[in-house]
PDB file of C-alpha atoms in Angstrom:
ATOM      1  CA  MET A 273     143.950  52.913  87.680  1.00  0.00           C
ATOM      2  CA  LEU A 274     146.686  53.981  84.220  1.00  0.00           C
ATOM      3  CA  ARG A 275     149.568  54.398  85.101  1.00  0.00           C
ATOM      4  CA  ARG A 276     152.343  57.418  84.233  1.00  0.00           C
ATOM      5  CA  THR A 277     155.743  57.359  84.376  1.00  0.00           C
ATOM      6  CA  ILE A 278     157.133  60.652  86.050  1.00  0.00           C
ATOM      7  CA  LYS A 279     161.080  61.058  86.218  1.00  0.00           C
ATOM      8  CA  SER A 280     161.448  57.434  86.627  1.00  0.00           C
ATOM      9  CA  LYS A 281     158.002  56.950  89.365  1.00  0.00           C
ATOM     10  CA  VAL A 282     155.039  55.139  88.780  1.00  0.00           C
ATOM     11  CA  ILE A 283     151.524  57.015  89.543  1.00  0.00           C
ATOM     12  CA  LEU A 284     148.356  55.807  89.890  1.00  0.00           C
ATOM     13  CA  VAL A 285     146.465  58.173  88.457  1.00  0.00           C
ATOM     14  CA  PRO A 286     142.065  57.828  87.858  1.00  0.00           C
ATOM     15  CA  ARG A 287     140.664  56.548  84.159  1.00  0.00           C
ATOM     16  CA  SER A 288     138.434  59.699  84.383  1.00  0.00           C
ATOM     17  CA  LEU A 289     140.920  61.991  84.876  1.00  0.00           C
ATOM     18  CA  ALA A 290     143.009  60.332  82.583  1.00  0.00           C
ATOM     19  CA  THR A 291     141.578  63.548  79.811  1.00  0.00           C
ATOM     20  CA  MET A 292     143.553  65.941  82.248  1.00  0.00           C
ATOM     21  CA  SER A 293     145.893  68.677  80.700  1.00  0.00           C
ATOM     22  CA  CYS A 294     149.035  69.280  79.914  1.00  0.00           C
ATOM     23  CA  SER A 295     151.528  71.661  78.942  1.00  0.00           C
ATOM     24  CA  THR A 296     155.086  72.480  79.573  1.00  0.00           C
ATOM     25  CA  THR A 297     156.396  75.222  82.317  1.00  0.00           C
ATOM     26  CA  GLU A 298     159.390  77.729  81.690  1.00  0.00           C
ATOM     27  CA  ARG A 299     162.282  75.770  82.569  1.00  0.00           C
ATOM     28  CA  GLY A 300     160.956  72.799  80.809  1.00  0.00           C
ATOM     29  CA  ASP A 301     158.423  70.695  83.024  1.00  0.00           C
ATOM     30  CA  SER A 302     155.768  68.578  82.083  1.00  0.00           C
ATOM     31  CA  CYS A 303     152.891  69.237  83.519  1.00  0.00           C
ATOM     32  CA  CYS A 304     149.405  67.853  84.030  1.00  0.00           C
ATOM     33  CA  HIS A 305     145.968  70.508  84.603  1.00  0.00           C
ATOM     34  CA  VAL A 306     143.013  68.389  86.693  1.00  0.00           C
ATOM     35  CA  PRO A 307     140.294  70.041  85.419  1.00  0.00           C
ATOM     36  CA  GLU A 308     138.941  72.129  87.902  1.00  0.00           C
ATOM     37  CA  ASN A 309     135.438  70.817  87.280  1.00  0.00           C
ATOM     38  CA  HIS A 310     136.503  67.492  87.789  1.00  0.00           C
ATOM     39  CA  ALA A 311     134.028  65.947  90.132  1.00  0.00           C
ATOM     40  CA  GLU A 312     137.225  64.639  92.276  1.00  0.00           C
ATOM     41  CA  SER A 313     138.183  67.522  92.256  1.00  0.00           C
ATOM     42  CA  LYS A 314     135.946  69.825  93.386  1.00  0.00           C
ATOM     43  CA  SER A 315     136.502  69.973  97.297  1.00  0.00           C
ATOM     44  CA  ARG A 316     140.540  70.599  96.944  1.00  0.00           C
ATOM     45  CA  SER A 317     142.022  72.920  94.242  1.00  0.00           C
ATOM     46  CA  PRO A 318     143.799  71.503  90.842  1.00  0.00           C
ATOM     47  CA  LYS A 319     146.376  69.822  91.389  1.00  0.00           C
ATOM     48  CA  LEU A 320     149.745  70.095  89.037  1.00  0.00           C
ATOM     49  CA  LEU A 321     151.693  67.166  88.581  1.00  0.00           C
ATOM     50  CA  CYS A 322     155.486  67.815  87.117  1.00  0.00           C
ATOM     51  CA  SER A 323     157.928  65.957  85.936  1.00  0.00           C
ATOM     52  CA  PRO A 324     161.157  67.653  84.169  1.00  0.00           C
ATOM     53  CA  ILE A 325     162.000  65.669  80.776  1.00  0.00           C
ATOM     54  CA  PRO A 326     165.728  65.352  81.054  1.00  0.00           C
ATOM     55  CA  VAL A 327     166.967  66.313  77.696  1.00  0.00           C
ATOM     56  CA  ARG A 328     170.453  67.632  77.133  1.00  0.00           C
ATOM     57  CA  ARG A 329     170.951  66.820  74.181  1.00  0.00           C
ATOM     58  CA  VAL A 330     168.969  67.251  70.634  1.00  0.00           C
ATOM     59  CA  LEU A 331     170.115  66.930  66.554  1.00  0.00           C
ATOM     60  CA  HIS A 332     168.655  68.043  63.749  1.00  0.00           C
ATOM     61  CA  ILE A 333     169.383  65.730  60.530  1.00  0.00           C
ATOM     62  CA  ASP A 334     167.632  67.604  57.894  1.00  0.00           C
ATOM     63  CA  ASP A 335     169.047  69.072  54.129  1.00  0.00           C
ATOM     64  CA  ASP A 336     166.239  72.830  54.387  1.00  0.00           C
ATOM     65  CA  PRO A 337     168.506  75.404  56.470  1.00  0.00           C
ATOM     66  CA  CYS A 338     165.266  76.589  57.534  1.00  0.00           C
ATOM     67  CA  MET A 339     163.456  73.758  58.780  1.00  0.00           C
ATOM     68  CA  CYS A 340     166.621  72.759  61.650  1.00  0.00           C
ATOM     69  CA  LEU A 341     165.962  76.924  62.001  1.00  0.00           C
ATOM     70  CA  LEU A 342     162.461  76.345  62.015  1.00  0.00           C
ATOM     71  CA  LEU A 343     163.000  72.764  64.656  1.00  0.00           C
ATOM     72  CA  LYS A 344     165.593  74.277  66.549  1.00  0.00           C
ATOM     73  CA  LYS A 345     163.728  77.392  67.911  1.00  0.00           C
ATOM     74  CA  LYS A 346     160.688  74.924  68.629  1.00  0.00           C
ATOM     75  CA  PHE A 347     162.274  72.709  70.224  1.00  0.00           C
ATOM     76  CA  LYS A 348     164.264  75.177  72.144  1.00  0.00           C
ATOM     77  CA  GLU A 349     161.040  76.080  73.314  1.00  0.00           C
ATOM     78  CA  LEU A 350     159.913  73.062  74.233  1.00  0.00           C
ATOM     79  CA  PHE A 351     163.351  71.449  75.715  1.00  0.00           C
ATOM     80  CA  PRO A 352     164.681  74.977  77.123  1.00  0.00           C
ATOM     81  CA  GLU A 353     168.125  73.191  78.788  1.00  0.00           C
ATOM     82  CA  ALA A 354     168.408  71.197  75.513  1.00  0.00           C
ATOM     83  CA  THR A 355     171.771  71.653  73.216  1.00  0.00           C
ATOM     84  CA  ILE A 356     170.809  71.761  69.915  1.00  0.00           C
ATOM     85  CA  ASP A 357     172.988  70.737  66.269  1.00  0.00           C
ATOM     86  CA  THR A 358     171.939  70.155  63.658  1.00  0.00           C
ATOM     87  CA  ALA A 359     173.419  67.790  60.097  1.00  0.00           C
ATOM     88  CA  TYR A 360     172.441  68.597  57.013  1.00  0.00           C
ATOM     89  CA  ASN A 361     172.694  65.373  55.482  1.00  0.00           C
ATOM     90  CA  GLY A 362     172.342  61.615  56.277  1.00  0.00           C
ATOM     91  CA  GLU A 363     176.617  60.647  56.918  1.00  0.00           C
ATOM     92  CA  ASP A 364     177.071  64.118  59.176  1.00  0.00           C
ATOM     93  CA  GLY A 365     174.349  62.950  61.234  1.00  0.00           C
ATOM     94  CA  VAL A 366     175.655  58.728  61.964  1.00  0.00           C
ATOM     95  CA  ALA A 367     178.850  60.248  61.826  1.00  0.00           C
ATOM     96  CA  LYS A 368     177.851  63.384  65.203  1.00  0.00           C
ATOM     97  CA  VAL A 369     175.633  60.220  66.169  1.00  0.00           C
ATOM     98  CA  HIS A 370     179.031  58.108  66.451  1.00  0.00           C
ATOM     99  CA  LYS A 371     181.545  60.610  68.109  1.00  0.00           C
ATOM    100  CA  SER A 372     178.343  61.105  70.904  1.00  0.00           C
ATOM    101  CA  VAL A 373     177.945  57.139  71.086  1.00  0.00           C
ATOM    102  CA  SER A 374     181.853  56.602  71.371  1.00  0.00           C
ATOM    103  CA  GLU A 375     182.962  59.892  73.891  1.00  0.00           C
ATOM    104  CA  GLY A 376     179.364  59.124  76.125  1.00  0.00           C
ATOM    105  CA  SER A 377     177.436  61.682  75.503  1.00  0.00           C
ATOM    106  CA  ILE A 378     174.338  60.650  73.340  1.00  0.00           C
ATOM    107  CA  TYR A 379     171.356  62.639  72.328  1.00  0.00           C
ATOM    108  CA  ASP A 380     169.045  61.035  73.839  1.00  0.00           C
ATOM    109  CA  ILE A 381     166.671  63.020  70.514  1.00  0.00           C
ATOM    110  CA  VAL A 382     167.480  62.569  67.397  1.00  0.00           C
ATOM    111  CA  THR A 383     164.844  64.088  64.386  1.00  0.00           C
ATOM    112  CA  VAL A 384     165.635  62.630  60.470  1.00  0.00           C
ATOM    113  CA  ASP A 385     163.624  64.243  57.640  1.00  0.00           C
ATOM    114  CA  HIS A 386     163.248  61.224  55.238  1.00  0.00           C
ATOM    115  CA  ASP A 387     164.455  63.549  51.708  1.00  0.00           C
ATOM    116  CA  LEU A 388     167.806  64.106  52.703  1.00  0.00           C
ATOM    117  CA  HIS A 389     168.854  65.605  48.608  1.00  0.00           C
ATOM    118  CA  THR A 390     172.435  66.444  49.544  1.00  0.00           C
ATOM    119  CA  CYS A 391     173.475  63.374  50.994  1.00  0.00           C
ATOM    120  CA  PRO A 392     176.167  61.946  48.013  1.00  0.00           C
ATOM    121  CA  GLU A 393     174.847  58.487  48.951  1.00  0.00           C
ATOM    122  CA  ARG A 394     171.502  58.881  48.898  1.00  0.00           C
ATOM    123  CA  LEU A 395     170.256  57.491  52.382  1.00  0.00           C
ATOM    124  CA  ASP A 396     167.000  58.617  52.874  1.00  0.00           C
ATOM    125  CA  GLY A 397     165.773  59.019  56.746  1.00  0.00           C
ATOM    126  CA  ALA A 398     164.826  55.377  56.524  1.00  0.00           C
ATOM    127  CA  LYS A 399     168.066  54.472  56.196  1.00  0.00           C
ATOM    128  CA  VAL A 400     169.681  57.099  58.240  1.00  0.00           C
ATOM    129  CA  ILE A 401     167.307  55.734  60.855  1.00  0.00           C
ATOM    130  CA  ARG A 402     168.415  51.624  60.616  1.00  0.00           C
ATOM    131  CA  MET A 403     172.015  53.372  61.132  1.00  0.00           C
ATOM    132  CA  LEU A 404     170.780  54.940  64.258  1.00  0.00           C
ATOM    133  CA  ARG A 405     169.116  51.972  65.362  1.00  0.00           C
ATOM    134  CA  GLY A 406     172.103  49.655  64.760  1.00  0.00           C
ATOM    135  CA  LEU A 407     174.326  52.394  67.275  1.00  0.00           C
ATOM    136  CA  ASP A 408     172.467  52.761  69.809  1.00  0.00           C
ATOM    137  CA  LYS A 409     169.333  51.107  70.996  1.00  0.00           C
ATOM    138  CA  LYS A 410     168.079  53.698  73.318  1.00  0.00           C
ATOM    139  CA  LEU A 411     168.647  56.521  71.325  1.00  0.00           C
ATOM    140  CA  VAL A 412     165.239  58.487  70.667  1.00  0.00           C
ATOM    141  CA  LEU A 413     164.624  59.067  67.340  1.00  0.00           C
ATOM    142  CA  VAL A 414     162.132  60.771  65.338  1.00  0.00           C
ATOM    143  CA  GLY A 415     160.880  60.616  61.047  1.00  0.00           C
ATOM    144  CA  ILE A 416     160.336  63.152  59.559  1.00  0.00           C
ATOM    145  CA  SER A 417     157.946  63.716  56.504  1.00  0.00           C
ATOM    146  CA  SER A 418     155.713  65.743  54.265  1.00  0.00           C
ATOM    147  CA  ASN A 419     154.958  62.369  52.755  1.00  0.00           C
ATOM    148  CA  ASN A 420     152.976  60.169  55.159  1.00  0.00           C
ATOM    149  CA  ILE A 421     155.473  57.418  55.260  1.00  0.00           C
ATOM    150  CA  ARG A 422     154.983  56.899  59.180  1.00  0.00           C
ATOM    151  CA  ARG A 423     154.899  53.509  58.648  1.00  0.00           C
ATOM    152  CA  GLU A 424     158.234  53.184  56.686  1.00  0.00           C
ATOM    153  CA  HIS A 425     159.820  55.355  59.722  1.00  0.00           C
ATOM    154  CA  LEU A 426     158.572  53.143  62.565  1.00  0.00           C
ATOM    155  CA  LYS A 427     159.182  49.172  61.072  1.00  0.00           C
ATOM    156  CA  ALA A 428     163.206  51.433  60.444  1.00  0.00           C
ATOM    157  CA  GLY A 429     163.018  51.498  63.985  1.00  0.00           C
ATOM    158  CA  ALA A 430     161.893  55.101  65.400  1.00  0.00           C
ATOM    159  CA  ASN A 431     160.117  55.914  68.252  1.00  0.00           C
ATOM    160  CA  VAL A 432     158.610  58.553  66.479  1.00  0.00           C
ATOM    161  CA  PHE A 433     156.778  59.986  63.797  1.00  0.00           C
ATOM    162  CA  MET A 434     155.588  63.558  62.880  1.00  0.00           C
ATOM    163  CA  GLN A 435     154.252  64.256  59.912  1.00  0.00           C
ATOM    164  CA  LYS A 436     155.070  67.758  57.665  1.00  0.00           C
ATOM    165  CA  PRO A 437     153.993  70.556  58.602  1.00  0.00           C
ATOM    166  CA  ILE A 438     153.625  70.476  61.960  1.00  0.00           C
ATOM    167  CA  ALA A 439     152.039  72.261  63.818  1.00  0.00           C
ATOM    168  CA  ASP A 440     151.590  71.310  67.512  1.00  0.00           C
ATOM    169  CA  PHE A 441     154.549  70.664  69.356  1.00  0.00           C
ATOM    170  CA  LYS A 442     153.565  70.109  71.917  1.00  0.00           C
ATOM    171  CA  LYS A 443     151.723  67.788  71.305  1.00  0.00           C
ATOM    172  CA  THR A 444     155.407  65.861  69.740  1.00  0.00           C
ATOM    173  CA  ARG A 445     156.937  66.447  73.602  1.00  0.00           C
ATOM    174  CA  THR A 446     153.695  64.228  74.831  1.00  0.00           C
ATOM    175  CA  GLN A 447     154.245  61.739  71.647  1.00  0.00           C
ATOM    176  CA  LEU A 448     158.146  62.026  73.138  1.00  0.00           C
ATOM    177  CA  GLU A 449     157.512  61.763  76.751  1.00  0.00           C
ATOM    178  CA  PRO A 450     157.094  57.226  77.230  1.00  0.00           C
ATOM    179  CA  PHE A 451     160.258  57.814  75.603  1.00  0.00           C
ATOM    180  CA  LEU A 452     162.368  59.980  77.593  1.00  0.00           C
ATOM    181  CA  THR A 453     161.062  58.811  80.319  1.00  0.00           C
ATOM    182  CA  ALA A 454     161.682  55.417  80.729  1.00  0.00           C
TER     183      ALA A 454
END
C-alpha cells in the first residue's frame, strides 16, 4: 500500500494503482483517475479522488515581464482561486514576502527566477531563495531557470525546480501537491 495525502487525510492506495493518471478540474481540484482496465476496478466504474488544493496567493519573482505573464496565466489555470502577484526583482520579491508574513497573509507559492538582471544588489535566484527561506520555513519555493542549476536552488531551500522552457505545467502542480497538502 502507498500512502497518499489528500486534503490533510492519509489514504492508503494499493501499489497497483500507483500509475493512476491525475488531472485538474475547472475548480482547480486535483483528480486521480483509476484506469478502467485496472483489475481492481473492472467490476466498478472508475474511481475519482479529488482534493482541492488551498492555494490563495502566488508570487512570481522574475525580471522578464513576458515570463511573468506566462507564469501568471498558467498558474491561474492550475489554481483558479489564487491571487497572483509579480515582483520584477529580488529585492521587491523579498519585500512583498516580508510584508505578507508580517500581515499574516502569507504566499502559498513563490516562484523565483535565477537570473534577475534588474537587481541593483545583483541578487540571483539562489540568494533570494535563501532570504525567503529565512523569512518563512513553510513557504513553498519554486526555483526557475533556463540553466540546469537544480542542485543550487534545492540546496538554497527551494522545494521544487522547474527548467525553462516549461512544457508541462500539470506536472508542476503534481510536484507542488506534496508541499501544499502537508
